[in-house]
Coordinates of C-alpha atoms and ligand atoms in Angstrom, one line a residue:
Chain A
M1 CA -115.1 -73.6 -73.2
S2 CA -117.1 -70.5 -72.5
V3 CA -116.8 -66.8 -71.6
L4 CA -117.6 -65.3 -68.2
I5 CA -118.2 -61.6 -67.6
Y6 CA -118.0 -60.2 -64.1
A7 CA -120.8 -57.6 -64.0
E8 CA -119.8 -55.1 -61.3
N9 CA -122.7 -53.2 -59.8
A10 CA -122.6 -49.7 -58.4
G11 CA -125.0 -49.4 -55.5
G12 CA -127.2 -52.2 -57.0
T13 CA -127.3 -51.1 -60.6
F14 CA -125.1 -51.7 -63.6
K15 CA -123.5 -48.8 -65.4
K16 CA -123.0 -48.4 -69.1
S17 CA -119.4 -49.6 -68.8
I18 CA -120.7 -52.9 -67.7
F19 CA -123.1 -53.1 -70.7
E20 CA -120.0 -52.4 -72.9
A21 CA -118.1 -55.2 -71.2
V22 CA -121.0 -57.6 -71.6
S23 CA -121.3 -56.7 -75.3
Y24 CA -117.6 -57.2 -75.7
A25 CA -117.7 -60.5 -73.9
K26 CA -120.6 -61.6 -76.1
A27 CA -118.5 -60.8 -79.2
I28 CA -115.7 -62.9 -77.9
A29 CA -118.1 -65.8 -77.2
D30 CA -119.4 -65.4 -80.7
Q31 CA -115.9 -65.5 -82.1
N32 CA -115.5 -68.8 -80.4
N33 CA -118.9 -70.2 -81.0
T34 CA -119.6 -70.5 -77.3
T35 CA -121.8 -69.2 -74.6
L36 CA -121.6 -66.2 -72.3
T37 CA -122.4 -66.3 -68.6
A38 CA -122.4 -63.2 -66.4
I39 CA -121.7 -63.2 -62.7
S40 CA -122.9 -60.6 -60.3
I41 CA -121.9 -60.3 -56.7
G42 CA -123.7 -58.1 -54.1
Q43 CA -127.2 -57.0 -53.9
V44 CA -128.9 -56.5 -57.3
S45 CA -132.6 -56.9 -58.1
A46 CA -133.8 -59.8 -60.2
A47 CA -134.9 -57.4 -63.0
E48 CA -131.6 -55.6 -63.1
L49 CA -129.8 -59.0 -63.3
A50 CA -132.0 -60.2 -66.1
S51 CA -131.3 -57.0 -68.0
L52 CA -127.8 -58.3 -68.8
G53 CA -129.6 -60.7 -71.2
K54 CA -130.3 -57.7 -73.5
Y55 CA -126.6 -57.5 -74.2
G56 CA -125.9 -61.2 -74.8
A57 CA -125.6 -62.9 -71.4
Q58 CA -127.4 -66.2 -71.6
K59 CA -127.1 -67.0 -67.9
V60 CA -126.5 -64.8 -64.9
L61 CA -125.0 -66.2 -61.7
N62 CA -126.2 -64.3 -58.8
V63 CA -124.1 -64.3 -55.6
S64 CA -125.4 -62.5 -52.6
G65 CA -125.0 -62.5 -48.9
D66 CA -124.4 -60.1 -46.0
K67 CA -120.7 -60.4 -46.1
L68 CA -120.6 -59.8 -49.9
K69 CA -122.7 -56.6 -49.9
N70 CA -119.7 -54.5 -50.6
F71 CA -116.7 -55.3 -52.7
V72 CA -114.1 -57.4 -51.0
N73 CA -111.2 -58.0 -53.4
Q74 CA -110.0 -61.4 -52.2
A75 CA -113.4 -62.9 -51.7
Y76 CA -114.8 -61.6 -55.0
A77 CA -111.8 -63.0 -56.8
S78 CA -112.3 -66.4 -55.2
I79 CA -115.9 -66.4 -56.2
I80 CA -115.3 -65.4 -59.8
A81 CA -112.5 -68.0 -60.1
E82 CA -114.8 -70.6 -58.8
A83 CA -117.6 -69.6 -61.2
A84 CA -115.1 -69.7 -64.1
K85 CA -114.2 -73.2 -63.2
K86 CA -117.8 -74.3 -62.8
E87 CA -118.8 -72.8 -66.1
G88 CA -115.7 -74.1 -67.9
A89 CA -114.9 -70.5 -68.8
D90 CA -111.5 -70.0 -70.3
V91 CA -112.0 -66.3 -70.9
V92 CA -113.0 -64.0 -68.0
V93 CA -113.9 -60.4 -68.9
L94 CA -114.0 -57.5 -66.4
S95 CA -114.4 -53.8 -66.8
N96 CA -111.1 -51.9 -66.2
T97 CA -112.6 -50.1 -63.2
F98 CA -110.8 -49.4 -59.9
S99 CA -112.2 -52.7 -58.6
G100 CA -111.6 -54.5 -61.8
R101 CA -108.0 -53.6 -61.7
G102 CA -107.7 -55.1 -58.2
L103 CA -109.5 -58.3 -59.2
A104 CA -107.8 -59.0 -62.6
P105 CA -104.4 -59.8 -61.2
R106 CA -105.7 -62.0 -58.4
L107 CA -107.8 -63.9 -60.9
G108 CA -104.8 -64.2 -63.2
V109 CA -102.9 -66.0 -60.5
K110 CA -105.9 -68.2 -59.4
L111 CA -106.7 -69.3 -62.9
E112 CA -103.1 -69.4 -64.1
A113 CA -104.2 -67.0 -66.8
G114 CA -102.5 -64.4 -68.8
V115 CA -104.0 -61.0 -68.0
A116 CA -104.7 -58.3 -70.6
D117 CA -105.6 -55.2 -68.6
G118 CA -106.5 -51.9 -70.3
A119 CA -107.9 -53.7 -73.4
V120 CA -109.3 -51.4 -76.0
A121 CA -110.4 -53.8 -78.8
L122 CA -111.7 -57.3 -79.4
P123 CA -109.0 -60.0 -79.4
E124 CA -107.5 -61.1 -82.7
Q125 CA -107.8 -64.8 -82.9
S126 CA -106.0 -66.7 -85.7
D127 CA -103.7 -69.8 -85.9
G128 CA -104.6 -70.6 -82.3
K129 CA -103.1 -67.2 -81.2
F130 CA -105.0 -64.8 -78.9
R131 CA -103.9 -61.2 -79.1
V132 CA -105.3 -58.2 -77.3
K133 CA -104.7 -54.6 -78.0
K134 CA -104.1 -52.6 -74.8
T135 CA -103.0 -49.1 -73.9
A136 CA -99.3 -48.6 -73.0
F137 CA -97.1 -45.8 -72.1
S138 CA -100.0 -44.0 -70.5
G139 CA -101.9 -43.7 -73.7
K140 CA -98.9 -42.6 -75.8
A141 CA -99.1 -46.0 -77.6
F142 CA -100.8 -49.4 -77.7
A143 CA -99.3 -52.8 -77.2
I144 CA -100.5 -56.0 -78.8
V145 CA -100.3 -58.7 -76.1
E146 CA -100.4 -62.3 -76.9
L147 CA -101.8 -64.5 -74.1
N148 CA -100.3 -68.0 -74.3
S149 CA -102.1 -69.5 -71.3
A150 CA -105.2 -71.8 -71.6
N151 CA -107.2 -69.3 -69.5
K152 CA -107.3 -65.6 -70.1
V153 CA -108.4 -62.6 -68.2
I154 CA -109.3 -59.3 -70.0
A155 CA -110.1 -56.0 -68.4
L156 CA -111.8 -53.6 -70.9
I157 CA -111.4 -49.9 -70.7
P158 CA -114.7 -48.0 -70.4
N159 CA -115.8 -46.2 -73.6
S160 CA -113.6 -48.3 -75.8
Y161 CA -116.3 -50.8 -77.0
K162 CA -119.8 -50.0 -78.0
V163 CA -122.9 -51.3 -76.3
V164 CA -124.7 -53.8 -78.5
E165 CA -128.2 -54.9 -77.8
T166 CA -128.9 -58.4 -78.8
G167 CA -132.4 -58.4 -77.4
G168 CA -131.9 -61.7 -75.7
T169 CA -133.0 -62.8 -72.2
A170 CA -131.0 -64.3 -69.4
Q171 CA -131.7 -67.0 -67.0
V172 CA -130.9 -65.9 -63.5
E173 CA -129.5 -68.5 -61.1
D174 CA -128.4 -68.2 -57.5
F175 CA -124.8 -69.3 -57.1
A176 CA -123.4 -70.3 -53.8
A177 CA -119.6 -70.1 -53.8
A178 CA -117.4 -71.1 -51.0
T179 CA -115.3 -68.3 -49.5
K180 CA -112.6 -68.7 -46.8
E181 CA -112.5 -66.7 -43.6
S182 CA -109.1 -65.3 -44.6
D183 CA -110.7 -63.7 -47.7
F184 CA -112.3 -61.2 -45.4
K185 CA -109.3 -59.7 -43.6
A186 CA -109.7 -56.3 -45.2
I187 CA -112.7 -54.6 -43.6
I188 CA -114.6 -51.8 -45.1
K189 CA -115.3 -49.1 -42.5
E190 CA -116.9 -46.5 -44.7
I191 CA -117.9 -45.7 -48.2
V192 CA -118.1 -42.1 -49.2
R193 CA -119.7 -41.5 -52.5
A194 CA -120.4 -38.1 -54.1
T195 CA -123.7 -39.1 -55.5
D196 CA -124.4 -35.9 -57.4
K197 CA -121.2 -36.2 -59.4
V198 CA -120.5 -38.1 -62.6
S199 CA -117.6 -40.4 -62.0
L200 CA -114.5 -39.5 -64.0
P201 CA -113.2 -42.9 -65.2
D202 CA -116.3 -43.8 -67.1
A203 CA -117.6 -40.3 -68.0
E204 CA -118.6 -39.7 -71.6
I205 CA -117.9 -36.0 -71.3
V206 CA -115.1 -34.5 -69.2
V207 CA -114.7 -30.8 -68.5
S208 CA -111.1 -30.3 -67.3
A209 CA -109.3 -27.2 -66.2
G210 CA -105.7 -26.2 -65.4
R211 CA -103.6 -23.6 -63.8
G212 CA -105.0 -21.1 -66.2
L213 CA -108.0 -20.8 -63.9
K214 CA -105.8 -19.1 -61.3
G215 CA -107.4 -20.4 -58.2
P216 CA -109.9 -22.9 -56.7
E217 CA -112.5 -20.1 -56.3
N218 CA -112.9 -20.0 -60.1
W219 CA -114.1 -23.6 -60.4
G220 CA -117.7 -22.6 -60.1
M221 CA -118.1 -22.1 -63.9
I222 CA -116.3 -25.3 -64.6
E223 CA -118.7 -27.2 -62.4
E224 CA -121.7 -25.4 -63.9
L225 CA -120.6 -26.3 -67.5
A226 CA -120.0 -29.9 -66.4
N227 CA -123.4 -30.1 -64.8
L228 CA -125.1 -28.8 -67.9
L229 CA -123.3 -31.3 -70.1
G230 CA -123.7 -34.2 -67.6
A231 CA -120.0 -34.3 -67.5
A232 CA -117.3 -35.2 -64.9
T233 CA -114.8 -32.6 -63.8
A234 CA -111.1 -33.1 -64.0
C235 CA -107.9 -31.1 -63.7
S236 CA -104.2 -31.0 -64.5
K237 CA -101.5 -32.1 -62.0
P238 CA -100.4 -28.7 -60.7
V239 CA -104.0 -28.0 -59.8
S240 CA -104.4 -31.0 -57.6
D241 CA -100.8 -30.6 -56.2
A242 CA -101.8 -27.1 -55.1
G243 CA -104.9 -28.5 -53.4
W244 CA -107.3 -26.6 -55.6
R245 CA -109.0 -29.8 -56.5
P246 CA -108.9 -33.4 -55.1
H247 CA -106.2 -35.8 -56.4
S248 CA -109.0 -38.0 -57.7
E249 CA -109.6 -35.5 -60.5
H250 CA -106.0 -35.3 -61.8
V251 CA -105.7 -36.8 -65.2
G252 CA -102.6 -37.6 -67.2
Q253 CA -99.6 -39.8 -67.1
T254 CA -99.5 -39.9 -63.3
G255 CA -103.2 -39.4 -62.8
I256 CA -106.2 -41.1 -64.2
A257 CA -106.3 -42.0 -67.9
V258 CA -109.6 -41.2 -69.5
S259 CA -111.2 -42.0 -72.8
P260 CA -114.4 -39.9 -73.0
N261 CA -116.3 -39.0 -76.2
L262 CA -115.6 -35.4 -75.5
Y263 CA -112.8 -33.8 -73.5
I264 CA -112.9 -30.1 -72.9
A265 CA -109.6 -28.6 -71.7
I266 CA -109.7 -25.2 -70.3
G267 CA -106.6 -23.2 -69.3
I268 CA -104.4 -26.3 -69.6
S269 CA -101.1 -26.0 -71.6
G270 CA -101.1 -29.6 -73.0
A271 CA -97.8 -30.8 -71.5
I272 CA -96.8 -34.3 -72.7
Q273 CA -97.7 -35.8 -69.3
H274 CA -101.2 -34.4 -69.4
L275 CA -101.8 -35.5 -73.0
A276 CA -100.7 -39.0 -72.2
G277 CA -103.8 -39.6 -70.1
I278 CA -106.3 -38.0 -72.4
S279 CA -105.1 -38.9 -75.9
S280 CA -107.7 -41.6 -76.5
S281 CA -110.5 -39.1 -76.0
K282 CA -112.7 -39.2 -79.2
V283 CA -113.1 -35.4 -79.5
I284 CA -110.9 -32.8 -77.8
V285 CA -111.9 -29.1 -77.4
V286 CA -109.3 -26.7 -76.1
I287 CA -109.8 -23.2 -74.7
N288 CA -106.6 -21.4 -74.0
K289 CA -105.5 -17.8 -74.4
D290 CA -102.1 -18.8 -75.8
P291 CA -102.4 -19.7 -79.5
E292 CA -99.1 -21.5 -79.1
A293 CA -100.3 -23.8 -76.4
P294 CA -99.3 -27.3 -77.4
F295 CA -102.8 -28.6 -76.6
F296 CA -104.0 -27.0 -79.9
K297 CA -101.9 -29.6 -81.8
V298 CA -104.0 -32.5 -80.6
A299 CA -107.3 -30.6 -80.4
D300 CA -110.2 -31.2 -82.8
Y301 CA -111.8 -27.8 -81.9
G302 CA -110.2 -24.8 -80.3
I303 CA -110.9 -21.4 -79.1
V304 CA -108.1 -19.0 -78.5
G305 CA -109.4 -16.8 -75.8
D306 CA -109.6 -16.0 -72.1
A307 CA -111.3 -18.7 -70.1
F308 CA -113.0 -16.1 -67.9
E309 CA -114.8 -14.7 -71.0
V310 CA -115.2 -17.8 -73.1
V311 CA -116.5 -20.2 -70.4
P312 CA -119.5 -18.1 -69.3
Q313 CA -120.4 -17.6 -73.0
L314 CA -120.1 -21.3 -73.5
I315 CA -122.4 -22.0 -70.6
A316 CA -124.9 -19.6 -72.1
A317 CA -124.6 -21.2 -75.5
V318 CA -125.1 -24.7 -74.1
K319 CA -128.2 -23.5 -72.1
E320 CA -129.6 -22.1 -75.3
Y321 CA -128.9 -25.3 -77.2
K322 CA -130.5 -27.4 -74.5
A323 CA -133.5 -25.2 -74.5
S324 CA -134.0 -25.5 -78.2
A325 CA -133.2 -29.3 -78.4
Chain B
M1 CA -92.0 -52.5 -39.2
K2 CA -90.3 -54.2 -42.2
I3 CA -91.5 -52.7 -45.5
L4 CA -90.8 -54.0 -49.0
V5 CA -91.2 -51.5 -51.8
C6 CA -91.3 -52.7 -55.4
I7 CA -89.7 -50.3 -57.8
S8 CA -89.6 -50.2 -61.6
N9 CA -87.4 -48.5 -64.0
V10 CA -89.4 -46.6 -66.6
P11 CA -88.9 -44.1 -69.4
D12 CA -89.0 -40.5 -68.2
T13 CA -92.4 -38.9 -68.5
T14 CA -91.3 -36.5 -71.2
T15 CA -90.2 -39.4 -73.5
K16 CA -91.6 -39.4 -77.0
I17 CA -92.5 -43.1 -77.5
T18 CA -91.2 -44.7 -80.7
F19 CA -90.5 -48.2 -81.8
T20 CA -88.0 -50.1 -84.0
D21 CA -87.8 -53.4 -85.7
N22 CA -91.1 -53.2 -87.5
N23 CA -92.8 -51.8 -84.4
T24 CA -91.8 -54.8 -82.3
Q25 CA -89.3 -53.1 -80.0
F26 CA -89.6 -50.0 -77.8
N27 CA -86.9 -47.6 -78.9
T28 CA -84.7 -46.9 -75.9
N29 CA -82.3 -44.8 -77.9
G30 CA -81.8 -41.5 -76.1
V31 CA -84.4 -42.4 -73.5
Q32 CA -83.7 -41.5 -69.9
F33 CA -85.0 -44.0 -67.4
I34 CA -86.3 -43.0 -64.0
L35 CA -87.8 -44.4 -60.9
N36 CA -91.6 -45.0 -61.7
P37 CA -93.3 -41.9 -60.2
Y38 CA -95.9 -43.9 -58.3
D39 CA -93.2 -46.1 -56.8
E40 CA -91.5 -42.9 -55.6
I41 CA -94.7 -42.2 -53.7
A42 CA -94.8 -45.7 -52.2
L43 CA -91.1 -45.4 -51.2
S44 CA -91.6 -41.9 -49.7
R45 CA -94.5 -43.2 -47.6
A46 CA -92.5 -46.2 -46.5
I47 CA -89.7 -43.9 -45.4
E48 CA -92.1 -41.7 -43.5
L49 CA -93.5 -44.7 -41.7
T50 CA -90.1 -46.0 -40.6
D51 CA -88.5 -42.6 -39.9
G52 CA -86.6 -42.4 -36.6
G53 CA -85.6 -46.0 -36.4
K54 CA -89.2 -47.4 -36.5
G55 CA -88.3 -50.0 -39.1
T56 CA -86.6 -50.8 -42.4
V57 CA -87.4 -50.2 -46.0
T58 CA -86.1 -52.7 -48.6
V59 CA -86.5 -51.8 -52.2
I60 CA -86.7 -54.6 -54.8
N61 CA -86.5 -54.4 -58.5
V62 CA -86.6 -57.2 -61.2
G63 CA -84.2 -55.9 -63.8
E64 CA -80.9 -56.2 -65.5
V65 CA -77.8 -54.4 -64.3
S66 CA -78.8 -51.2 -66.1
T67 CA -81.5 -50.5 -63.5
E68 CA -78.9 -50.1 -60.7
A69 CA -78.9 -46.3 -61.2
T70 CA -82.6 -46.2 -60.4
I71 CA -82.1 -48.5 -57.4
R72 CA -79.3 -46.2 -56.1
K73 CA -81.7 -43.3 -56.4
A74 CA -84.2 -45.2 -54.2
L75 CA -81.4 -45.8 -51.7
A76 CA -80.5 -42.1 -51.9
I77 CA -84.1 -41.2 -51.1
G78 CA -83.8 -43.2 -48.0
A79 CA -84.3 -46.9 -48.4
T80 CA -82.3 -49.1 -46.0
D81 CA -81.2 -51.7 -48.5
A82 CA -82.0 -53.0 -52.0
V83 CA -82.4 -56.3 -53.9
R84 CA -82.2 -56.7 -57.6
I85 CA -83.5 -59.9 -59.1
N86 CA -81.2 -60.2 -62.1
A87 CA -83.6 -60.7 -65.0
K88 CA -85.5 -58.9 -67.7
P89 CA -88.9 -58.1 -66.3
H90 CA -90.8 -60.2 -68.9
D91 CA -94.3 -59.3 -67.7
A92 CA -96.2 -58.5 -64.4
W93 CA -96.7 -62.2 -63.6
Y94 CA -92.9 -62.8 -64.0
V95 CA -92.1 -59.8 -61.8
A96 CA -94.7 -60.6 -59.1
Y97 CA -93.5 -64.2 -59.0
Q98 CA -89.9 -63.3 -58.5
V99 CA -90.8 -60.8 -55.8
A100 CA -93.1 -63.3 -54.1
Q101 CA -90.2 -65.8 -53.9
Y102 CA -88.1 -63.2 -52.2
A103 CA -90.9 -62.1 -49.9
K104 CA -91.6 -65.7 -48.8
T105 CA -88.2 -66.1 -47.3
N106 CA -88.0 -62.6 -45.8
A107 CA -91.1 -61.8 -43.8
F108 CA -92.4 -58.3 -44.4
D109 CA -95.2 -56.5 -42.6
L110 CA -96.1 -54.4 -45.6
I111 CA -95.4 -54.6 -49.3
L112 CA -95.9 -51.4 -51.3
T113 CA -96.0 -51.0 -55.1
G114 CA -97.0 -48.0 -57.2
R115 CA -100.5 -48.2 -58.5
E116 CA -99.1 -49.0 -61.9
S117 CA -95.9 -48.5 -63.9
I118 CA -96.1 -45.6 -66.4
D119 CA -94.8 -47.8 -69.2
Y120 CA -97.2 -50.8 -69.4
N121 CA -99.8 -49.4 -66.9
G122 CA -100.8 -52.9 -65.8
S123 CA -101.5 -52.3 -62.1
K124 CA -101.1 -56.0 -61.7
V125 CA -98.1 -56.6 -59.5
A126 CA -99.8 -55.7 -56.2
G127 CA -102.8 -58.0 -56.8
M128 CA -100.6 -60.8 -58.1
L129 CA -98.3 -60.6 -55.1
G130 CA -101.3 -60.6 -52.7
E131 CA -102.6 -63.8 -54.4
L132 CA -99.2 -65.5 -54.5
L133 CA -98.5 -64.8 -50.9
D134 CA -102.2 -65.4 -49.9
I135 CA -102.5 -62.0 -48.2
P136 CA -104.9 -59.1 -48.8
S137 CA -104.1 -56.6 -51.6
V138 CA -105.6 -53.2 -52.1
S139 CA -105.1 -51.2 -55.3
I140 CA -105.1 -47.5 -56.0
I141 CA -104.8 -46.2 -52.5
K142 CA -104.8 -42.5 -51.7
K143 CA -104.0 -42.7 -48.0
L144 CA -102.2 -45.1 -45.8
D145 CA -102.1 -44.7 -42.0
A146 CA -100.2 -47.5 -40.1
G147 CA -101.4 -48.6 -36.7
D148 CA -99.7 -51.3 -34.6
N149 CA -101.6 -54.3 -35.9
E150 CA -103.5 -53.0 -38.8
A151 CA -103.4 -50.1 -41.2
T152 CA -106.2 -47.8 -42.3
V153 CA -106.2 -47.1 -46.1
E154 CA -108.3 -45.0 -48.4
R155 CA -109.0 -46.6 -51.7
E156 CA -110.4 -44.8 -54.7
I157 CA -113.7 -46.0 -56.2
E158 CA -115.7 -44.5 -59.0
G159 CA -117.1 -41.3 -57.8
G160 CA -115.9 -41.6 -54.2
K161 CA -113.6 -43.4 -51.8
E162 CA -113.7 -46.4 -49.5
I163 CA -112.0 -46.5 -46.1
L164 CA -110.7 -49.9 -45.0
T165 CA -108.7 -51.5 -42.2
I166 CA -106.3 -54.2 -43.1
P167 CA -104.2 -56.4 -40.8
Y168 CA -100.5 -56.9 -41.7
P169 CA -99.1 -58.3 -43.8
F170 CA -100.8 -56.9 -47.0
V171 CA -99.9 -55.4 -50.3
A172 CA -100.9 -51.9 -51.4
G173 CA -100.6 -50.1 -54.7
T174 CA -100.1 -46.4 -53.9
A175 CA -101.2 -43.4 -55.9
E176 CA -101.0 -39.6 -55.5
G177 CA -102.0 -38.3 -52.1
V178 CA -100.2 -41.1 -50.1
A179 CA -97.1 -39.1 -49.7
E180 CA -95.1 -36.2 -51.3
P181 CA -92.3 -37.7 -53.3
R182 CA -89.0 -37.1 -51.5
I183 CA -86.0 -35.7 -53.2
P184 CA -82.6 -37.2 -52.3
N185 CA -80.3 -34.9 -50.3
M186 CA -76.5 -34.8 -50.4
R187 CA -76.2 -37.1 -47.4
G188 CA -78.6 -39.5 -49.0
I189 CA -76.7 -39.6 -52.2
M190 CA -73.4 -40.2 -50.4
S191 CA -74.7 -43.0 -48.2
A192 CA -76.5 -44.7 -51.2
R193 CA -73.2 -45.7 -52.6
T194 CA -72.4 -47.9 -49.6
K195 CA -75.8 -49.2 -48.8
P196 CA -76.3 -53.0 -49.4
L197 CA -77.6 -53.9 -52.9
V198 CA -78.0 -57.7 -53.1
V199 CA -78.3 -59.4 -56.5
V200 CA -80.4 -62.5 -56.6
E201 CA -80.8 -64.8 -59.5
P202 CA -84.3 -65.4 -60.8
V203 CA -86.3 -68.6 -60.6
D204 CA -87.2 -70.1 -63.9
I205 CA -90.9 -69.9 -64.6
K206 CA -93.3 -70.1 -67.5
T207 CA -94.9 -66.9 -68.5
F208 CA -98.4 -66.3 -69.9
S209 CA -98.1 -63.1 -71.9
E210 CA -95.9 -61.5 -74.4
I211 CA -96.0 -58.2 -76.2
I212 CA -95.6 -59.0 -79.9
S213 CA -95.9 -55.5 -81.3
Y214 CA -96.8 -51.9 -80.7
E215 CA -98.9 -49.3 -82.4
T216 CA -98.9 -45.5 -82.1
P217 CA -102.2 -43.7 -82.0
A218 CA -103.5 -42.4 -85.3
P219 CA -102.5 -38.8 -85.8
R220 CA -105.2 -36.3 -85.2
G221 CA -106.4 -34.0 -87.9
Q222 CA -106.1 -30.2 -87.9
V223 CA -107.8 -28.2 -85.2
T224 CA -110.9 -26.3 -86.2
L225 CA -110.6 -22.9 -84.6
V226 CA -113.7 -21.0 -83.6
A227 CA -113.7 -17.3 -82.8
A228 CA -113.8 -16.4 -79.1
D229 CA -116.9 -14.3 -79.7
D230 CA -118.8 -17.0 -81.6
V231 CA -119.0 -19.7 -78.9
A232 CA -122.5 -20.8 -80.2
K233 CA -120.7 -22.1 -83.3
L234 CA -118.6 -24.4 -81.2
V235 CA -121.7 -25.8 -79.6
N236 CA -123.3 -26.3 -83.0
L237 CA -120.2 -28.1 -84.3
L238 CA -120.1 -30.4 -81.3
H239 CA -123.7 -31.3 -82.0
T240 CA -123.9 -31.5 -85.8
E241 CA -120.3 -32.4 -86.8
A242 CA -118.7 -34.2 -83.9
R243 CA -122.0 -35.5 -82.6
V244 CA -120.8 -35.7 -79.0
I245 CA -123.5 -33.5 -77.4
Ligands
FAD401 C1 -93.1 -36.8 -63.5 C2 -94.2 -35.9 -63.9 C3 -95.5 -36.4 -64.1 C4 -96.5 -35.5 -64.5 N1 -97.8 -36.0 -64.7 C5 -98.7 -35.1 -65.1 C6 -100.1 -35.6 -65.2 O1 -100.4 -36.8 -65.0 N2 -101.0 -34.7 -65.6 C7 -100.8 -33.4 -65.8 O2 -101.7 -32.6 -66.1 N3 -99.5 -33.0 -65.7 C8 -98.5 -33.8 -65.3 N4 -97.3 -33.3 -65.1 C9 -97.1 -31.8 -65.2 C10 -97.0 -31.3 -66.6 O3 -95.7 -31.4 -67.0 C11 -97.4 -29.9 -66.6 O4 -96.7 -29.1 -65.7 C12 -98.9 -29.7 -66.3 O5 -99.7 -30.5 -67.1 C13 -99.3 -28.2 -66.6 O6 -100.6 -28.0 -66.1 P1 -101.4 -26.7 -66.6 O7 -101.4 -26.9 -68.1 O8 -102.6 -26.7 -65.9 O9 -100.5 -25.5 -66.2 P2 -99.6 -24.5 -67.0 O10 -98.5 -25.2 -67.6 O11 -99.3 -23.4 -66.0 O12 -100.5 -23.9 -68.1 C14 -101.6 -23.2 -67.9 C15 -102.2 -22.9 -69.3 O13 -103.3 -22.0 -69.1 C16 -103.3 -21.0 -70.1 N5 -104.0 -19.9 -69.5 C17 -103.6 -19.0 -68.5 N6 -104.6 -18.1 -68.2 C18 -105.6 -18.4 -69.0 C19 -106.9 -17.8 -69.2 N7 -107.3 -16.8 -68.5 N8 -107.7 -18.3 -70.1 C20 -107.3 -19.4 -70.9 N9 -106.1 -19.9 -70.8 C21 -105.3 -19.5 -69.8 C22 -101.9 -20.7 -70.4 O14 -101.8 -20.2 -71.7 C23 -101.3 -22.1 -70.2 O15 -101.3 -22.8 -71.5 C24 -96.2 -34.1 -64.8 C25 -94.9 -33.7 -64.6 C26 -93.9 -34.5 -64.2 C27 -92.5 -34.0 -64.1

């Protein structure tokens, strides 16, 4: 038995969420006294691949090739499943990214494995049981899922496990996996990336605004604050419904669930559906002119005040703090 | 075009989530169940794509008889007919397997699911169906344009989007942006009563996962309020006390 982690790259490099997933997978390998292998698919430099060793991967399987330059769900799933079989891995760990969420179920079927998506903690293993804590009810609760199958697939939520440097080194090996023609039916025509923006699902700080901002023309200060903090921007549902912001920024029960270290909510009431998607944020700051806004009940810090006065002051204060730091 | 839309029956979004039996059972007492909001989007797009006699939309649900109100709602929104696989939806694998069995004997051009259900948030059924039927699957799509032989979809990726073409048949998990959810009108509600709803018995399979208990998030402490004219103090607290900046 061993553990396999799929190290997804973003444009040739690994993000922090992958180091978290490698650290997490290493801890599972340690729990079971076994080894950790990472698999990377696409075009990643040798040095970048070897860097996974720092977080506990002993071996890195490198799969590359023209057809595999970009993420192809079916083909990637076939390759990861084949690597799992070759390595004798009975636990496969992924990061719960958009791609990870497409891969995990396909891998589950290929490996006849129970799948724990949305995992937020290390598995509890005792008496031969394997139990994983995952988010449920859009963050309003957690469920403890027992995986009864011999093989297991776990998708870890970004920001829910710490990065642990073990200081090890990894052996990088090329891995040639067989793929079928039918794995490539979906064809990527175009990838549009907003390179200057922090991506919302794995952001450590999120600056979010709601209908209290009155209109899309007022988002300049939200973006400025986010830029200063290295944060991603987000919004409430009515804001994206009105077309003020793209749907990809909508957080909540029917939007994206986020778990940043810091969530700043500006002019958002704190409806139960909004809170559902942000409740696992570590620290919540609320700025709202209504002292009765339900958001204050879940906030760690709050300012009762008009966003149009408070946010510019906040921007100035952050600038001052940055200048003195 | 023949479209199959998978629908699930979930607690209303305003539900306060509580548990019974030593936190091993979800407390359904007083909970209103609804059509999963993402499935509503999938269904609405399916109806748009087949409007004007361009095809049929079958909705399928794995659920006990209590889910029929939700199935009728889907019919009222405009689905052509419905199938209920008569079983408790044990987990995503169980649901996907039952739906795949049905889809194998009734060829569909397109299978739509919501990106995830708002109760267990697994986002697994679409991918599992794809694998079980050996066809492409694409998750978390924001846009779906259907051509004659292939569809063009927009998939969300971290910090951007990806545009793909996929030949039929395939499975897609839809999110916001794909369609505006439709509201049933009077005619829809009346006709839903007489539209076909077939009940199919499940196949017996082994399952791989089981929820054994639940936890509710730890309650948060009191909010620390900072005066609106002392914003620097907030920045200071975030740095020294919360240590997040
Ligand atoms: C099925 C369903 C699913 C839903 N899913 C989601 C979801 O995923 N995410 C989501 O966000 N919502 C969701 N909602 C909507 C949710 O119920 C609320 O309507 C929504 O969150 C409210 O957004 P808001 O707080 O931006 O707007 P509002 O409710 O209009 O609140 C605006 C807030 O801004 C404050 N404000 C106004 N002016 C100022 C100012 N100048 N300075 C400071 N504060 C100001 C007000 O005091 C108020 O608290 C869903 C609803 C349904 C029915």
